[in-house]
JSON list of C-alpha atoms in Angstrom, two decimals:
[
{"chain": "A", "resi": 10, "resn": "GLN", "atom": "CA", "xyz": [109.68, 46.70, -36.96]},
{"chain": "A", "resi": 11, "resn": "GLN", "atom": "CA", "xyz": [108.92, 43.10, -36.07]},
{"chain": "A", "resi": 12, "resn": "GLN", "atom": "CA", "xyz": [111.83, 41.92, -33.94]},
{"chain": "A", "resi": 13, "resn": "VAL", "atom": "CA", "xyz": [110.81, 38.28, -34.14]},
{"chain": "A", "resi": 14, "resn": "LYS", "atom": "CA", "xyz": [109.51, 36.92, -37.42]},
{"chain": "A", "resi": 15, "resn": "GLN", "atom": "CA", "xyz": [107.38, 33.79, -37.33]},
{"chain": "A", "resi": 16, "resn": "SER", "atom": "CA", "xyz": [106.20, 31.45, -40.07]},
{"chain": "A", "resi": 17, "resn": "PRO", "atom": "CA", "xyz": [103.97, 29.97, -41.26]},
{"chain": "A", "resi": 18, "resn": "GLN", "atom": "CA", "xyz": [100.90, 32.01, -40.37]},
{"chain": "A", "resi": 19, "resn": "SER", "atom": "CA", "xyz": [98.77, 28.87, -40.41]},
{"chain": "A", "resi": 20, "resn": "LEU", "atom": "CA", "xyz": [99.46, 25.18, -40.52]},
{"chain": "A", "resi": 21, "resn": "ILE", "atom": "CA", "xyz": [97.29, 22.12, -41.07]},
{"chain": "A", "resi": 22, "resn": "VAL", "atom": "CA", "xyz": [98.70, 18.77, -40.04]},
{"chain": "A", "resi": 23, "resn": "GLN", "atom": "CA", "xyz": [97.29, 15.26, -39.96]},
{"chain": "A", "resi": 24, "resn": "LYS", "atom": "CA", "xyz": [96.98, 13.53, -36.60]},
{"chain": "A", "resi": 25, "resn": "GLY", "atom": "CA", "xyz": [100.25, 11.77, -35.84]},
{"chain": "A", "resi": 26, "resn": "GLY", "atom": "CA", "xyz": [102.26, 14.08, -38.09]},
{"chain": "A", "resi": 27, "resn": "ILE", "atom": "CA", "xyz": [105.00, 16.55, -37.22]},
{"chain": "A", "resi": 28, "resn": "SER", "atom": "CA", "xyz": [104.19, 20.25, -36.89]},
{"chain": "A", "resi": 29, "resn": "ILE", "atom": "CA", "xyz": [107.08, 22.64, -37.47]},
{"chain": "A", "resi": 30, "resn": "ILE", "atom": "CA", "xyz": [106.96, 26.37, -36.75]},
{"chain": "A", "resi": 31, "resn": "ASN", "atom": "CA", "xyz": [109.91, 28.64, -37.45]},
{"chain": "A", "resi": 32, "resn": "CYS", "atom": "CA", "xyz": [111.09, 31.92, -35.97]},
{"chain": "A", "resi": 33, "resn": "ALA", "atom": "CA", "xyz": [113.94, 34.27, -36.78]},
{"chain": "A", "resi": 34, "resn": "TYR", "atom": "CA", "xyz": [115.38, 37.22, -34.89]},
{"chain": "A", "resi": 35, "resn": "GLU", "atom": "CA", "xyz": [117.95, 39.95, -35.49]},
{"chain": "A", "resi": 36, "resn": "ASN", "atom": "CA", "xyz": [118.90, 41.23, -32.05]},
{"chain": "A", "resi": 37, "resn": "THR", "atom": "CA", "xyz": [121.86, 39.23, -30.74]},
{"chain": "A", "resi": 38, "resn": "ALA", "atom": "CA", "xyz": [121.16, 40.59, -27.25]},
{"chain": "A", "resi": 39, "resn": "PHE", "atom": "CA", "xyz": [118.18, 38.25, -26.94]},
{"chain": "A", "resi": 40, "resn": "ASP", "atom": "CA", "xyz": [118.91, 35.73, -24.25]},
{"chain": "A", "resi": 41, "resn": "TYR", "atom": "CA", "xyz": [115.76, 33.70, -23.70]},
{"chain": "A", "resi": 42, "resn": "PHE", "atom": "CA", "xyz": [113.43, 32.15, -26.26]},
{"chain": "A", "resi": 43, "resn": "PRO", "atom": "CA", "xyz": [110.10, 30.75, -25.06]},
{"chain": "A", "resi": 44, "resn": "TRP", "atom": "CA", "xyz": [107.21, 29.30, -27.00]},
{"chain": "A", "resi": 45, "resn": "TYR", "atom": "CA", "xyz": [103.64, 29.92, -25.93]},
{"chain": "A", "resi": 46, "resn": "GLN", "atom": "CA", "xyz": [100.42, 28.09, -26.75]},
{"chain": "A", "resi": 47, "resn": "GLN", "atom": "CA", "xyz": [97.13, 29.94, -26.76]},
{"chain": "A", "resi": 48, "resn": "PHE", "atom": "CA", "xyz": [93.62, 28.52, -26.93]},
{"chain": "A", "resi": 49, "resn": "PRO", "atom": "CA", "xyz": [90.61, 30.71, -27.79]},
{"chain": "A", "resi": 50, "resn": "GLY", "atom": "CA", "xyz": [89.46, 32.74, -24.82]},
{"chain": "A", "resi": 51, "resn": "LYS", "atom": "CA", "xyz": [92.59, 31.98, -22.83]},
{"chain": "A", "resi": 52, "resn": "GLY", "atom": "CA", "xyz": [95.87, 33.73, -22.24]},
{"chain": "A", "resi": 53, "resn": "PRO", "atom": "CA", "xyz": [99.08, 32.30, -23.70]},
{"chain": "A", "resi": 54, "resn": "ALA", "atom": "CA", "xyz": [100.61, 29.48, -21.70]},
{"chain": "A", "resi": 55, "resn": "LEU", "atom": "CA", "xyz": [104.32, 28.65, -21.65]},
{"chain": "A", "resi": 56, "resn": "LEU", "atom": "CA", "xyz": [105.09, 25.49, -23.59]},
{"chain": "A", "resi": 57, "resn": "ILE", "atom": "CA", "xyz": [108.85, 25.24, -23.62]},
{"chain": "A", "resi": 58, "resn": "ALA", "atom": "CA", "xyz": [111.81, 27.64, -23.56]},
{"chain": "A", "resi": 59, "resn": "ILE", "atom": "CA", "xyz": [115.49, 27.64, -24.46]},
{"chain": "A", "resi": 60, "resn": "ARG", "atom": "CA", "xyz": [118.61, 29.70, -23.78]},
{"chain": "A", "resi": 61, "resn": "PRO", "atom": "CA", "xyz": [121.11, 30.36, -26.61]},
{"chain": "A", "resi": 62, "resn": "ASP", "atom": "CA", "xyz": [123.83, 28.16, -25.10]},
{"chain": "A", "resi": 63, "resn": "VAL", "atom": "CA", "xyz": [121.78, 25.06, -25.95]},
{"chain": "A", "resi": 64, "resn": "SER", "atom": "CA", "xyz": [121.03, 23.86, -29.49]},
{"chain": "A", "resi": 65, "resn": "GLU", "atom": "CA", "xyz": [118.06, 21.67, -28.67]},
{"chain": "A", "resi": 66, "resn": "LYS", "atom": "CA", "xyz": [115.62, 21.12, -25.85]},
{"chain": "A", "resi": 67, "resn": "LYS", "atom": "CA", "xyz": [112.98, 18.44, -25.68]},
{"chain": "A", "resi": 68, "resn": "GLU", "atom": "CA", "xyz": [109.98, 18.15, -23.38]},
{"chain": "A", "resi": 69, "resn": "GLY", "atom": "CA", "xyz": [107.65, 15.30, -24.21]},
{"chain": "A", "resi": 70, "resn": "ARG", "atom": "CA", "xyz": [106.39, 15.73, -27.76]},
{"chain": "A", "resi": 71, "resn": "PHE", "atom": "CA", "xyz": [107.69, 19.31, -28.00]},
{"chain": "A", "resi": 72, "resn": "THR", "atom": "CA", "xyz": [111.23, 20.14, -29.15]},
{"chain": "A", "resi": 73, "resn": "ILE", "atom": "CA", "xyz": [112.93, 23.48, -29.67]},
{"chain": "A", "resi": 74, "resn": "SER", "atom": "CA", "xyz": [115.81, 23.58, -32.13]},
{"chain": "A", "resi": 75, "resn": "PHE", "atom": "CA", "xyz": [118.05, 26.63, -31.84]},
{"chain": "A", "resi": 76, "resn": "ASN", "atom": "CA", "xyz": [120.58, 27.85, -34.41]},
{"chain": "A", "resi": 77, "resn": "LYS", "atom": "CA", "xyz": [122.52, 30.74, -32.89]},
{"chain": "A", "resi": 78, "resn": "SER", "atom": "CA", "xyz": [124.62, 31.52, -35.96]},
{"chain": "A", "resi": 79, "resn": "ALA", "atom": "CA", "xyz": [121.55, 31.69, -38.19]},
{"chain": "A", "resi": 80, "resn": "LYS", "atom": "CA", "xyz": [119.54, 33.49, -35.51]},
{"chain": "A", "resi": 81, "resn": "GLN", "atom": "CA", "xyz": [116.69, 31.06, -35.96]},
{"chain": "A", "resi": 82, "resn": "PHE", "atom": "CA", "xyz": [114.74, 28.75, -33.72]},
{"chain": "A", "resi": 83, "resn": "SER", "atom": "CA", "xyz": [111.91, 26.37, -34.34]},
{"chain": "A", "resi": 84, "resn": "LEU", "atom": "CA", "xyz": [109.27, 24.38, -32.54]},
{"chain": "A", "resi": 85, "resn": "HIS", "atom": "CA", "xyz": [108.65, 20.77, -33.50]},
{"chain": "A", "resi": 86, "resn": "ILE", "atom": "CA", "xyz": [105.52, 19.01, -32.28]},
{"chain": "A", "resi": 87, "resn": "MET", "atom": "CA", "xyz": [105.85, 15.28, -32.76]},
{"chain": "A", "resi": 88, "resn": "ASP", "atom": "CA", "xyz": [102.85, 12.96, -33.05]},
{"chain": "A", "resi": 89, "resn": "SER", "atom": "CA", "xyz": [100.53, 15.99, -33.37]},
{"chain": "A", "resi": 90, "resn": "GLN", "atom": "CA", "xyz": [97.10, 15.53, -31.79]},
{"chain": "A", "resi": 91, "resn": "PRO", "atom": "CA", "xyz": [93.78, 17.34, -32.36]},
{"chain": "A", "resi": 92, "resn": "GLY", "atom": "CA", "xyz": [94.15, 18.75, -28.85]},
{"chain": "A", "resi": 93, "resn": "ASP", "atom": "CA", "xyz": [97.28, 20.57, -30.04]},
{"chain": "A", "resi": 94, "resn": "SER", "atom": "CA", "xyz": [95.11, 22.75, -32.29]},
{"chain": "A", "resi": 95, "resn": "ALA", "atom": "CA", "xyz": [95.84, 26.24, -31.01]},
{"chain": "A", "resi": 96, "resn": "THR", "atom": "CA", "xyz": [97.82, 29.36, -31.83]},
{"chain": "A", "resi": 97, "resn": "TYR", "atom": "CA", "xyz": [101.54, 29.19, -31.11]},
{"chain": "A", "resi": 98, "resn": "PHE", "atom": "CA", "xyz": [103.76, 32.18, -30.47]},
{"chain": "A", "resi": 99, "resn": "CYS", "atom": "CA", "xyz": [107.51, 32.33, -30.33]},
{"chain": "A", "resi": 100, "resn": "ALA", "atom": "CA", "xyz": [109.10, 35.08, -28.28]},
{"chain": "A", "resi": 101, "resn": "ALA", "atom": "CA", "xyz": [112.44, 36.50, -27.28]},
{"chain": "A", "resi": 102, "resn": "SER", "atom": "CA", "xyz": [113.73, 38.66, -24.46]},
{"chain": "A", "resi": 103, "resn": "LYS", "atom": "CA", "xyz": [116.93, 40.22, -23.22]},
{"chain": "A", "resi": 104, "resn": "ASN", "atom": "CA", "xyz": [118.12, 39.69, -19.66]},
{"chain": "A", "resi": 105, "resn": "THR", "atom": "CA", "xyz": [117.34, 43.31, -18.83]},
{"chain": "A", "resi": 106, "resn": "GLY", "atom": "CA", "xyz": [113.68, 42.88, -18.03]},
{"chain": "A", "resi": 107, "resn": "ASN", "atom": "CA", "xyz": [110.46, 41.17, -18.89]},
{"chain": "A", "resi": 108, "resn": "GLN", "atom": "CA", "xyz": [109.90, 42.96, -22.17]},
{"chain": "A", "resi": 109, "resn": "PHE", "atom": "CA", "xyz": [109.23, 40.08, -24.51]},
{"chain": "A", "resi": 110, "resn": "TYR", "atom": "CA", "xyz": [109.03, 40.41, -28.30]},
{"chain": "A", "resi": 111, "resn": "PHE", "atom": "CA", "xyz": [106.50, 38.04, -29.78]},
{"chain": "A", "resi": 112, "resn": "GLY", "atom": "CA", "xyz": [106.14, 36.56, -33.23]},
{"chain": "A", "resi": 113, "resn": "THR", "atom": "CA", "xyz": [102.87, 37.09, -35.03]},
{"chain": "A", "resi": 114, "resn": "GLY", "atom": "CA", "xyz": [101.59, 33.61, -34.22]},
{"chain": "A", "resi": 115, "resn": "THR", "atom": "CA", "xyz": [100.87, 30.38, -36.06]},
{"chain": "A", "resi": 116, "resn": "SER", "atom": "CA", "xyz": [97.39, 28.90, -36.08]},
{"chain": "A", "resi": 117, "resn": "LEU", "atom": "CA", "xyz": [97.81, 25.12, -35.97]},
{"chain": "A", "resi": 118, "resn": "THR", "atom": "CA", "xyz": [94.98, 22.79, -36.91]},
{"chain": "A", "resi": 119, "resn": "VAL", "atom": "CA", "xyz": [95.47, 19.06, -36.43]},
{"chain": "A", "resi": 120, "resn": "ILE", "atom": "CA", "xyz": [92.91, 17.06, -38.34]},
{"chain": "A", "resi": 121, "resn": "PRO", "atom": "CA", "xyz": [91.91, 13.58, -37.13]},
{"chain": "B", "resi": 10, "resn": "LYS", "atom": "CA", "xyz": [98.45, 27.89, -6.54]},
{"chain": "B", "resi": 11, "resn": "ALA", "atom": "CA", "xyz": [96.00, 30.31, -8.13]},
{"chain": "B", "resi": 12, "resn": "GLY", "atom": "CA", "xyz": [96.97, 31.69, -11.52]},
{"chain": "B", "resi": 13, "resn": "VAL", "atom": "CA", "xyz": [97.03, 35.28, -12.70]},
{"chain": "B", "resi": 14, "resn": "THR", "atom": "CA", "xyz": [93.62, 36.85, -12.25]},
{"chain": "B", "resi": 15, "resn": "GLN", "atom": "CA", "xyz": [92.40, 39.70, -14.42]},
{"chain": "B", "resi": 16, "resn": "THR", "atom": "CA", "xyz": [89.22, 41.67, -13.91]},
{"chain": "B", "resi": 17, "resn": "PRO", "atom": "CA", "xyz": [86.93, 42.39, -15.51]},
{"chain": "B", "resi": 18, "resn": "ARG", "atom": "CA", "xyz": [86.87, 39.84, -18.33]},
{"chain": "B", "resi": 19, "resn": "TYR", "atom": "CA", "xyz": [84.92, 42.09, -20.67]},
{"chain": "B", "resi": 20, "resn": "LEU", "atom": "CA", "xyz": [84.48, 45.84, -20.94]},
{"chain": "B", "resi": 21, "resn": "ILE", "atom": "CA", "xyz": [82.59, 48.01, -23.38]},
{"chain": "B", "resi": 22, "resn": "LYS", "atom": "CA", "xyz": [83.43, 51.68, -23.36]},
{"chain": "B", "resi": 23, "resn": "THR", "atom": "CA", "xyz": [82.73, 54.70, -25.51]},
{"chain": "B", "resi": 24, "resn": "ARG", "atom": "CA", "xyz": [85.35, 56.77, -27.29]},
{"chain": "B", "resi": 25, "resn": "GLY", "atom": "CA", "xyz": [86.77, 59.44, -25.01]},
{"chain": "B", "resi": 26, "resn": "GLN", "atom": "CA", "xyz": [86.10, 57.57, -21.79]},
{"chain": "B", "resi": 27, "resn": "GLN", "atom": "CA", "xyz": [88.78, 56.10, -19.57]},
{"chain": "B", "resi": 28, "resn": "VAL", "atom": "CA", "xyz": [89.13, 52.57, -18.24]},
{"chain": "B", "resi": 29, "resn": "THR", "atom": "CA", "xyz": [91.00, 50.78, -15.45]},
{"chain": "B", "resi": 30, "resn": "LEU", "atom": "CA", "xyz": [91.98, 47.12, -15.68]},
{"chain": "B", "resi": 31, "resn": "SER", "atom": "CA", "xyz": [93.11, 45.06, -12.72]},
{"chain": "B", "resi": 32, "resn": "CYS", "atom": "CA", "xyz": [95.58, 42.21, -12.35]},
{"chain": "B", "resi": 33, "resn": "SER", "atom": "CA", "xyz": [96.44, 39.96, -9.41]},
{"chain": "B", "resi": 34, "resn": "PRO", "atom": "CA", "xyz": [99.68, 38.05, -10.00]},
{"chain": "B", "resi": 35, "resn": "ILE", "atom": "CA", "xyz": [100.54, 34.55, -8.87]},
{"chain": "B", "resi": 36, "resn": "SER", "atom": "CA", "xyz": [101.39, 34.54, -5.19]},
{"chain": "B", "resi": 37, "resn": "GLY", "atom": "CA", "xyz": [105.09, 35.27, -4.74]},
{"chain": "B", "resi": 38, "resn": "HIS", "atom": "CA", "xyz": [105.51, 36.85, -8.16]},
{"chain": "B", "resi": 39, "resn": "ARG", "atom": "CA", "xyz": [106.69, 40.42, -7.92]},
{"chain": "B", "resi": 40, "resn": "SER", "atom": "CA", "xyz": [107.07, 41.26, -11.61]},
{"chain": "B", "resi": 41, "resn": "VAL", "atom": "CA", "xyz": [103.94, 42.18, -13.53]},
{"chain": "B", "resi": 42, "resn": "SER", "atom": "CA", "xyz": [103.85, 42.99, -17.24]},
{"chain": "B", "resi": 43, "resn": "TRP", "atom": "CA", "xyz": [101.04, 44.13, -19.49]},
{"chain": "B", "resi": 44, "resn": "TYR", "atom": "CA", "xyz": [100.57, 43.27, -23.15]},
{"chain": "B", "resi": 45, "resn": "GLN", "atom": "CA", "xyz": [98.06, 44.33, -25.76]},
{"chain": "B", "resi": 46, "resn": "GLN", "atom": "CA", "xyz": [96.90, 41.64, -28.18]},
{"chain": "B", "resi": 47, "resn": "THR", "atom": "CA", "xyz": [95.20, 42.49, -31.46]},
{"chain": "B", "resi": 48, "resn": "PRO", "atom": "CA", "xyz": [94.71, 40.45, -34.65]},
{"chain": "B", "resi": 49, "resn": "GLY", "atom": "CA", "xyz": [96.76, 42.95, -36.66]},
{"chain": "B", "resi": 50, "resn": "GLN", "atom": "CA", "xyz": [99.67, 43.70, -34.32]},
{"chain": "B", "resi": 51, "resn": "GLY", "atom": "CA", "xyz": [99.81, 40.51, -32.27]},
{"chain": "B", "resi": 52, "resn": "LEU", "atom": "CA", "xyz": [101.19, 40.75, -28.73]},
{"chain": "B", "resi": 53, "resn": "GLN", "atom": "CA", "xyz": [102.71, 44.13, -27.97]},
{"chain": "B", "resi": 54, "resn": "PHE", "atom": "CA", "xyz": [104.49, 45.00, -24.72]},
{"chain": "B", "resi": 55, "resn": "LEU", "atom": "CA", "xyz": [102.97, 47.87, -22.76]},
{"chain": "B", "resi": 56, "resn": "PHE", "atom": "CA", "xyz": [104.97, 48.08, -19.54]},
{"chain": "B", "resi": 57, "resn": "GLU", "atom": "CA", "xyz": [106.50, 46.11, -16.70]},
{"chain": "B", "resi": 58, "resn": "TYR", "atom": "CA", "xyz": [106.44, 46.75, -12.97]},
{"chain": "B", "resi": 59, "resn": "PHE", "atom": "CA", "xyz": [108.61, 45.33, -10.24]},
{"chain": "B", "resi": 60, "resn": "SER", "atom": "CA", "xyz": [108.50, 46.37, -6.59]},
{"chain": "B", "resi": 61, "resn": "GLU", "atom": "CA", "xyz": [106.06, 49.16, -7.44]},
{"chain": "B", "resi": 62, "resn": "THR", "atom": "CA", "xyz": [108.47, 50.66, -9.99]},
{"chain": "B", "resi": 63, "resn": "GLN", "atom": "CA", "xyz": [108.02, 50.78, -13.74]},
{"chain": "B", "resi": 64, "resn": "ARG", "atom": "CA", "xyz": [111.08, 49.08, -15.21]},
{"chain": "B", "resi": 65, "resn": "ASN", "atom": "CA", "xyz": [110.32, 49.05, -18.91]},
{"chain": "B", "resi": 66, "resn": "LYS", "atom": "CA", "xyz": [107.80, 50.75, -21.15]},
{"chain": "B", "resi": 67, "resn": "GLY", "atom": "CA", "xyz": [106.75, 49.83, -24.65]},
{"chain": "B", "resi": 68, "resn": "ASN", "atom": "CA", "xyz": [106.00, 52.12, -27.55]},
{"chain": "B", "resi": 69, "resn": "PHE", "atom": "CA", "xyz": [102.52, 53.24, -26.55]},
{"chain": "B", "resi": 70, "resn": "PRO", "atom": "CA", "xyz": [101.19, 56.77, -26.07]},
{"chain": "B", "resi": 71, "resn": "GLY", "atom": "CA", "xyz": [101.02, 58.38, -22.65]},
{"chain": "B", "resi": 72, "resn": "ARG", "atom": "CA", "xyz": [97.29, 57.62, -22.48]},
{"chain": "B", "resi": 73, "resn": "PHE", "atom": "CA", "xyz": [98.37, 54.17, -21.35]},
{"chain": "B", "resi": 74, "resn": "SER", "atom": "CA", "xyz": [99.60, 54.10, -17.79]},
{"chain": "B", "resi": 75, "resn": "GLY", "atom": "CA", "xyz": [99.92, 51.63, -14.99]},
{"chain": "B", "resi": 76, "resn": "ARG", "atom": "CA", "xyz": [100.91, 51.14, -11.43]},
{"chain": "B", "resi": 77, "resn": "GLN", "atom": "CA", "xyz": [101.76, 48.40, -9.00]},
{"chain": "B", "resi": 78, "resn": "PHE", "atom": "CA", "xyz": [100.81, 48.18, -5.38]},
{"chain": "B", "resi": 79, "resn": "SER", "atom": "CA", "xyz": [102.82, 46.90, -2.43]},
{"chain": "B", "resi": 80, "resn": "ASN", "atom": "CA", "xyz": [101.05, 43.52, -2.63]},
{"chain": "B", "resi": 81, "resn": "SER", "atom": "CA", "xyz": [102.24, 43.23, -6.29]},
{"chain": "B", "resi": 82, "resn": "ARG", "atom": "CA", "xyz": [98.72, 43.69, -7.68]},
{"chain": "B", "resi": 83, "resn": "SER", "atom": "CA", "xyz": [98.72, 45.95, -10.70]},
{"chain": "B", "resi": 84, "resn": "GLU", "atom": "CA", "xyz": [96.35, 48.19, -12.57]},
{"chain": "B", "resi": 85, "resn": "MET", "atom": "CA", "xyz": [96.55, 49.73, -15.99]},
{"chain": "B", "resi": 86, "resn": "ASN", "atom": "CA", "xyz": [94.63, 52.76, -17.09]},
{"chain": "B", "resi": 87, "resn": "VAL", "atom": "CA", "xyz": [93.77, 53.97, -20.55]},
{"chain": "B", "resi": 88, "resn": "SER", "atom": "CA", "xyz": [92.47, 57.51, -20.82]},
{"chain": "B", "resi": 89, "resn": "THR", "atom": "CA", "xyz": [90.65, 59.21, -23.70]},
{"chain": "B", "resi": 90, "resn": "LEU", "atom": "CA", "xyz": [89.83, 55.89, -25.33]},
{"chain": "B", "resi": 91, "resn": "GLU", "atom": "CA", "xyz": [90.10, 55.56, -29.09]},
{"chain": "B", "resi": 92, "resn": "LEU", "atom": "CA", "xyz": [88.51, 52.95, -31.35]},
{"chain": "B", "resi": 93, "resn": "GLY", "atom": "CA", "xyz": [91.96, 51.48, -31.99]},
{"chain": "B", "resi": 94, "resn": "ASP", "atom": "CA", "xyz": [92.33, 50.65, -28.30]},
{"chain": "B", "resi": 95, "resn": "SER", "atom": "CA", "xyz": [89.90, 47.78, -28.74]},
{"chain": "B", "resi": 96, "resn": "ALA", "atom": "CA", "xyz": [91.97, 44.73, -27.88]},
{"chain": "B", "resi": 97, "resn": "LEU", "atom": "CA", "xyz": [92.63, 41.92, -25.47]},
{"chain": "B", "resi": 98, "resn": "TYR", "atom": "CA", "xyz": [94.77, 43.23, -22.63]},
{"chain": "B", "resi": 99, "resn": "LEU", "atom": "CA", "xyz": [96.88, 40.57, -21.01]},
{"chain": "B", "resi": 100, "resn": "CYS", "atom": "CA", "xyz": [98.64, 40.72, -17.70]},
{"chain": "B", "resi": 101, "resn": "ALA", "atom": "CA", "xyz": [101.56, 38.41, -16.98]},
{"chain": "B", "resi": 102, "resn": "SER", "atom": "CA", "xyz": [103.47, 37.78, -13.80]},
{"chain": "B", "resi": 103, "resn": "SER", "atom": "CA", "xyz": [106.93, 36.39, -13.32]},
{"chain": "B", "resi": 104, "resn": "LEU", "atom": "CA", "xyz": [109.10, 35.38, -10.40]},
{"chain": "B", "resi": 105, "resn": "ASP", "atom": "CA", "xyz": [111.84, 37.81, -11.25]},
{"chain": "B", "resi": 106, "resn": "PRO", "atom": "CA", "xyz": [112.32, 40.75, -13.61]},
{"chain": "B", "resi": 107, "resn": "GLY", "atom": "CA", "xyz": [115.42, 39.49, -15.33]},
{"chain": "B", "resi": 108, "resn": "GLY", "atom": "CA", "xyz": [113.83, 38.51, -18.63]},
{"chain": "B", "resi": 109, "resn": "ILE", "atom": "CA", "xyz": [114.82, 34.87, -18.35]},
{"chain": "B", "resi": 110, "resn": "SER", "atom": "CA", "xyz": [111.93, 33.61, -16.28]},
{"chain": "B", "resi": 111, "resn": "PRO", "atom": "CA", "xyz": [108.71, 32.52, -17.93]},
{"chain": "B", "resi": 112, "resn": "LEU", "atom": "CA", "xyz": [105.73, 34.82, -18.06]},
{"chain": "B", "resi": 113, "resn": "HIS", "atom": "CA", "xyz": [102.49, 33.46, -16.65]},
{"chain": "B", "resi": 114, "resn": "PHE", "atom": "CA", "xyz": [99.55, 35.09, -18.38]},
{"chain": "B", "resi": 115, "resn": "GLY", "atom": "CA", "xyz": [96.03, 35.72, -17.19]},
{"chain": "B", "resi": 116, "resn": "ASN", "atom": "CA", "xyz": [93.08, 35.18, -19.51]},
{"chain": "B", "resi": 117, "resn": "GLY", "atom": "CA", "xyz": [92.90, 38.86, -20.30]},
{"chain": "B", "resi": 118, "resn": "THR", "atom": "CA", "xyz": [90.38, 41.67, -20.34]},
{"chain": "B", "resi": 119, "resn": "ARG", "atom": "CA", "xyz": [88.59, 42.11, -23.64]},
{"chain": "B", "resi": 120, "resn": "LEU", "atom": "CA", "xyz": [88.08, 45.85, -24.17]},
{"chain": "B", "resi": 121, "resn": "THR", "atom": "CA", "xyz": [85.72, 47.06, -26.86]},
{"chain": "B", "resi": 122, "resn": "VAL", "atom": "CA", "xyz": [85.61, 50.77, -27.64]},
{"chain": "B", "resi": 123, "resn": "THR", "atom": "CA", "xyz": [82.56, 52.00, -29.55]}
]
């Protein structure tokens, strides 16, 4: 079954708005939660990542919020730009190896 | 520093054939993982290699295999191709195999099985 559930499947945001993508997981052994951005024809690229001992991490316009008790984490993109239009994947892994479980992806479109 | 390089970029094969995909990791990265990406299933883990040893394997049939060489380069092989094997195959390298270092992906090999 899907170990990491991601929503929404697609998202349309106005330029300058906030994009929010949510993920939920069940396995409490997960120890590392990255977000990846993928453009057409390219492989996913790491955007930002968080460990479960931290509730929030911010890098530029990108913020991860992490709720350990609810087993949920989300990506917030502030001041969304047309160049942010891409597919975003959340993921999770245990500290036993590089087997990552990915969400199903969110296609973000930022309209000018 | 050069990124992860995958060759070839595109492949068209016929059902029943076999195929070999190649991956060169970022210099200094010794962990290499392979993922299959399809519109229906998303990104699915195939296997991971570290120091020429397979450390983890995903839920794929034995037709999918891989190996890693002493220079950390990796290959994956799919035998007796099926139509459902059509996908983007992504290789990712990482500094260490502990699951808490970021994966650096290549741009993938697009395999089409006819």
